[in-house]
PDB file of C-alpha atoms in Angstrom:
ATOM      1  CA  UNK A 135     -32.365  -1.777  57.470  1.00 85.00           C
ATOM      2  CA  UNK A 136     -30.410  -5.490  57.469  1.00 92.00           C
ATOM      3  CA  UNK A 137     -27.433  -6.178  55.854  1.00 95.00           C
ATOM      4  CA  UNK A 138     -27.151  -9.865  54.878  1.00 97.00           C
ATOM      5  CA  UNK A 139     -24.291 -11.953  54.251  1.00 98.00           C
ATOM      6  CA  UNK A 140     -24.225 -15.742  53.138  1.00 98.00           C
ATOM      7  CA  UNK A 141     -22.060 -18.565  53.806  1.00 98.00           C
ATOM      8  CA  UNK A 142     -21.217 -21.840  53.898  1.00 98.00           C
ATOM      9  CA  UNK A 143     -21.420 -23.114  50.317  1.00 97.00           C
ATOM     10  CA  UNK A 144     -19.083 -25.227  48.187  1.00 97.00           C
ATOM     11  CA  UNK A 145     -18.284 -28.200  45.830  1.00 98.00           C
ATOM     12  CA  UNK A 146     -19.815 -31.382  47.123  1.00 98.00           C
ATOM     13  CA  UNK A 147     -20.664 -34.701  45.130  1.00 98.00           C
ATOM     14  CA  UNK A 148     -24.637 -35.815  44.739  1.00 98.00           C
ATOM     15  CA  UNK A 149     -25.632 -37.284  47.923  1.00 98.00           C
ATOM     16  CA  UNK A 150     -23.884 -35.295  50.192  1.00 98.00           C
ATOM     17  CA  UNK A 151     -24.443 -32.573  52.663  1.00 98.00           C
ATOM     18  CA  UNK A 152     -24.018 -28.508  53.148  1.00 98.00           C
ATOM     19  CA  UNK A 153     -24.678 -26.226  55.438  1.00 98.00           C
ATOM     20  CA  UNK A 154     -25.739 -22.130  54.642  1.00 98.00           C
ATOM     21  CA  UNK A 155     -25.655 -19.462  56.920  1.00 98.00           C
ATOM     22  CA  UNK A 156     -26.678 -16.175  56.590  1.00 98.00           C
ATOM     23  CA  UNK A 157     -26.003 -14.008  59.372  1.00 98.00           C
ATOM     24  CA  UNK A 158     -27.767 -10.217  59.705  1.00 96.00           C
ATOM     25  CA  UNK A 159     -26.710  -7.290  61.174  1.00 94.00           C
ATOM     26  CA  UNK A 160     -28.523  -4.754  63.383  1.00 77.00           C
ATOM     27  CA  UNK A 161     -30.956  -5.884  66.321  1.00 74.00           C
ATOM     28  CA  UNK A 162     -34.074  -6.290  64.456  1.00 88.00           C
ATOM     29  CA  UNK A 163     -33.675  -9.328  62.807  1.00 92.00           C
ATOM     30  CA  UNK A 164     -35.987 -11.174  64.868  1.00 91.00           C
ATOM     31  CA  UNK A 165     -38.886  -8.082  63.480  1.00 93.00           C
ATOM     32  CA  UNK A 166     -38.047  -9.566  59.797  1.00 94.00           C
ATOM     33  CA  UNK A 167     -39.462 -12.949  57.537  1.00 96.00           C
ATOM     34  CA  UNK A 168     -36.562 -14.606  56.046  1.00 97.00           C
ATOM     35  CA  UNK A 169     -35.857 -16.883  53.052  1.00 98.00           C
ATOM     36  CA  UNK A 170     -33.739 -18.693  50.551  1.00 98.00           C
ATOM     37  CA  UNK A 171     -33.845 -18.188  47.003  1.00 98.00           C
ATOM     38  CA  UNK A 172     -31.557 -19.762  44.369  1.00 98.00           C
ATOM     39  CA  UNK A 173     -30.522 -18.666  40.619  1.00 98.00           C
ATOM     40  CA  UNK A 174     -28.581 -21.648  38.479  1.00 97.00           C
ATOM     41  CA  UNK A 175     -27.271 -20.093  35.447  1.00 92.00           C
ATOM     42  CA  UNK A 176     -29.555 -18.981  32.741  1.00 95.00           C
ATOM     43  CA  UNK A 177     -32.243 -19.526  34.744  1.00 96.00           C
ATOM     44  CA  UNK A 178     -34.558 -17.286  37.378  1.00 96.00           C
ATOM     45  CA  UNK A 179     -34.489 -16.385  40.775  1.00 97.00           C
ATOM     46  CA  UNK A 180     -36.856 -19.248  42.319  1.00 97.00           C
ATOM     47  CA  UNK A 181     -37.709 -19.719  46.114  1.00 98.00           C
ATOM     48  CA  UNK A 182     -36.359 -22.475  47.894  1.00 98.00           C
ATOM     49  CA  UNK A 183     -37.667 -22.263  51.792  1.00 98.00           C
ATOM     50  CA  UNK A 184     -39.204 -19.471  54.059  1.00 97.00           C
ATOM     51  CA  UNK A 185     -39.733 -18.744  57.591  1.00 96.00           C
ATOM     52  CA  UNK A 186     -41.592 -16.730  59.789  1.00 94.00           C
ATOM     53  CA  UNK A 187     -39.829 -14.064  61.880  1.00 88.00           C
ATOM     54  CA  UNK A 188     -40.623 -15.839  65.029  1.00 86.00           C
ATOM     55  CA  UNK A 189     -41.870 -19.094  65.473  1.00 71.00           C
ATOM     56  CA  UNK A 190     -41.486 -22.262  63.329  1.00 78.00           C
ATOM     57  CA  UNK A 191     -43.669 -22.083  60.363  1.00 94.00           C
ATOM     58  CA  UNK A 192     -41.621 -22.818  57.584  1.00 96.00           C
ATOM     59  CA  UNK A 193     -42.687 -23.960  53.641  1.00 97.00           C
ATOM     60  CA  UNK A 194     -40.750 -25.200  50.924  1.00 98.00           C
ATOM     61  CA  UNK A 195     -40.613 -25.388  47.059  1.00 98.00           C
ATOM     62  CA  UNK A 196     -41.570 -29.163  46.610  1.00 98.00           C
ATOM     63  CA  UNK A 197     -38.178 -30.056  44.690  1.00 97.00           C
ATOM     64  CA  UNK A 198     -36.283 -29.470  48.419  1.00 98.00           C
ATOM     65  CA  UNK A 199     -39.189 -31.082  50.313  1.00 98.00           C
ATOM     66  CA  UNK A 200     -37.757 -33.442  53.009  1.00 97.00           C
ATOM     67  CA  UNK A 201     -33.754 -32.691  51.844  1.00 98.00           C
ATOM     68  CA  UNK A 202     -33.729 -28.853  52.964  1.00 98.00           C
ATOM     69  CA  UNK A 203     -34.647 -27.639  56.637  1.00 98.00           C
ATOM     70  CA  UNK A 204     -34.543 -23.436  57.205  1.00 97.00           C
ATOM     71  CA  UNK A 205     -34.185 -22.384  60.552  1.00 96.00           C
ATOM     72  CA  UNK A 206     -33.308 -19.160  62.265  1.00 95.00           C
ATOM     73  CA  UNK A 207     -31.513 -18.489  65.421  1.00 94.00           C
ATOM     74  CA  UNK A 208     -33.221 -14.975  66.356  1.00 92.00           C
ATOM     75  CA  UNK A 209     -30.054 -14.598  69.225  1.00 92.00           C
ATOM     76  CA  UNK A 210     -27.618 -14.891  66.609  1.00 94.00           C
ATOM     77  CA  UNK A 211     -28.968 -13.185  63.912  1.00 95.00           C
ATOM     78  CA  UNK A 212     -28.522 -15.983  62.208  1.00 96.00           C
ATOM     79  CA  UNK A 213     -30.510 -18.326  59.574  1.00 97.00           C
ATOM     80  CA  UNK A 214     -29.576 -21.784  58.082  1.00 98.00           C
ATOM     81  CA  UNK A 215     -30.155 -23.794  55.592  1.00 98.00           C
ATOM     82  CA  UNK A 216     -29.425 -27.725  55.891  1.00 98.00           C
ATOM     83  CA  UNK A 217     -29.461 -29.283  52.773  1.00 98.00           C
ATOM     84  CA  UNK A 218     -28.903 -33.359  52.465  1.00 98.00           C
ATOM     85  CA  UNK A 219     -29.090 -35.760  49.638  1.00 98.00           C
ATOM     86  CA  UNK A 220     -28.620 -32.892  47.243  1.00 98.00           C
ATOM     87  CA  UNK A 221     -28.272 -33.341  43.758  1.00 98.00           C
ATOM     88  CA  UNK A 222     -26.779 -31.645  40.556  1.00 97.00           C
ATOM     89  CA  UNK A 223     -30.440 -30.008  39.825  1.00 97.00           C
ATOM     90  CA  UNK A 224     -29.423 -28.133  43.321  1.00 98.00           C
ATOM     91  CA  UNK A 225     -26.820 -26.403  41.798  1.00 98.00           C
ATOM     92  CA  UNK A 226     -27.022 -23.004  41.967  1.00 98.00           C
ATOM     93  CA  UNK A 227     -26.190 -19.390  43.443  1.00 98.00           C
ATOM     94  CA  UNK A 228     -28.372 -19.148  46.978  1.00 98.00           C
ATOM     95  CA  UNK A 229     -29.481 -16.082  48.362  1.00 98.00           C
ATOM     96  CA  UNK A 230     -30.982 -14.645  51.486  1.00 98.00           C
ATOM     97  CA  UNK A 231     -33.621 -12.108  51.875  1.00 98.00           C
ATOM     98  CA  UNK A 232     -34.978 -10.735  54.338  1.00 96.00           C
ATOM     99  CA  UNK A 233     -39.201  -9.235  54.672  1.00 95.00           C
ATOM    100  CA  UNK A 234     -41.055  -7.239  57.062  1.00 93.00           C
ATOM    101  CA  UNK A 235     -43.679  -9.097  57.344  1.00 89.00           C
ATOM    102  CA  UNK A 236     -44.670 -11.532  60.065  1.00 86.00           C
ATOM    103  CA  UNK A 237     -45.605 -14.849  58.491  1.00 91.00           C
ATOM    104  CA  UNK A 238     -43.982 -16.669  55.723  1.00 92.00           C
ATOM    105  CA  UNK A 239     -43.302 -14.997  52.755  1.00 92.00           C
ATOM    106  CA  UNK A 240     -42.513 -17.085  49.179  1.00 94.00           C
ATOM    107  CA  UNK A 241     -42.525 -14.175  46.498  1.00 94.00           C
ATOM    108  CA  UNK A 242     -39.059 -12.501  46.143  1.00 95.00           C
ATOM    109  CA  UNK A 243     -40.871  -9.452  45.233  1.00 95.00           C
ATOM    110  CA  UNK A 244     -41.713  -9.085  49.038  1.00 95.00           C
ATOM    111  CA  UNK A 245     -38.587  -9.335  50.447  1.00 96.00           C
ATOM    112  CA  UNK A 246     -36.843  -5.730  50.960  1.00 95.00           C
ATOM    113  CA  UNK A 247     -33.512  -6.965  51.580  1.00 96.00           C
ATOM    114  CA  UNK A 248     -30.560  -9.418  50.228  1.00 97.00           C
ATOM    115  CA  UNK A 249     -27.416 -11.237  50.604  1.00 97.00           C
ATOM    116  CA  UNK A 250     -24.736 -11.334  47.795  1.00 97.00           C
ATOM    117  CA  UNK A 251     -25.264 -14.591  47.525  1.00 98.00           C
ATOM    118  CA  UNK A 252     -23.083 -18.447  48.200  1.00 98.00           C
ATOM    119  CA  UNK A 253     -22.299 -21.133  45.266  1.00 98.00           C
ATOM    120  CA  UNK A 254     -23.643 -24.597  45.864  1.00 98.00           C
ATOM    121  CA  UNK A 255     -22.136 -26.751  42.780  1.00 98.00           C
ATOM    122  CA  UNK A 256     -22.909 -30.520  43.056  1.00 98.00           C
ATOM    123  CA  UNK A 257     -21.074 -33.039  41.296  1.00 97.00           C
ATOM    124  CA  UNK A 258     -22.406 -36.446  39.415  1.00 93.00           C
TER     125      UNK A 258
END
């Protein structure tokens, strides 16, 4: 089992920049896929990036394509999420989940485990 626990959201104006973390507990985070999700309100869950549990295969909902990079730092038990030039469509609640599986997952019905969640609101 992984506990998950996000931070690093906030308030920032169109353009900008934020960083996510979401570090795990236990040792076996390295033995899990990981991802981001995000839920604006009224609206569902959707994936935003993914990452294999080692290595760097990573994929991406097109709407983040070349603004969001997901990385993980297996020795910290830690995975990011870099997001520049966001935009008020980027608004939303982001979550972290975490799969056993071994290559990238994209359907939140896979993933076995997840974070409470971090605001991202972007401004006009």
């Amino acid at each position: 089992q992984v506990q998950l626990v996000e931070s690093g959201g906030g308030l920032v104006q169109a353009g900008g920049s934020l960083r996510l973390s979401c570090a795990a507990s236990g040792r076996t985070f390295s033995t899990y896929a990981m991802g981001w999700f995000r839920q604006a309100p009224g609206k569902e869950r959707e994936f935003v990036a993914a990452i294999r549990r080692i290595g760097g295969s990573t994929y991406y909902v097109d709407s983040v394509k070349g603004r969001f990079t997901i990385s993980r730092d297996n020795a910290k038990n830690t995975l990011y999420l870099q997001m520049n030039s966001l935009k008020p469509e980027d608004t939303a609640v982001y979550y972290c989940a975490a799969a056993r599986a071994i290559l990238v997952v994209t359907s939140m019905y896979e993933y076995q485990y997840w974070g409470q969640g971090t605001q991202v609101t972007v401004s006009s």
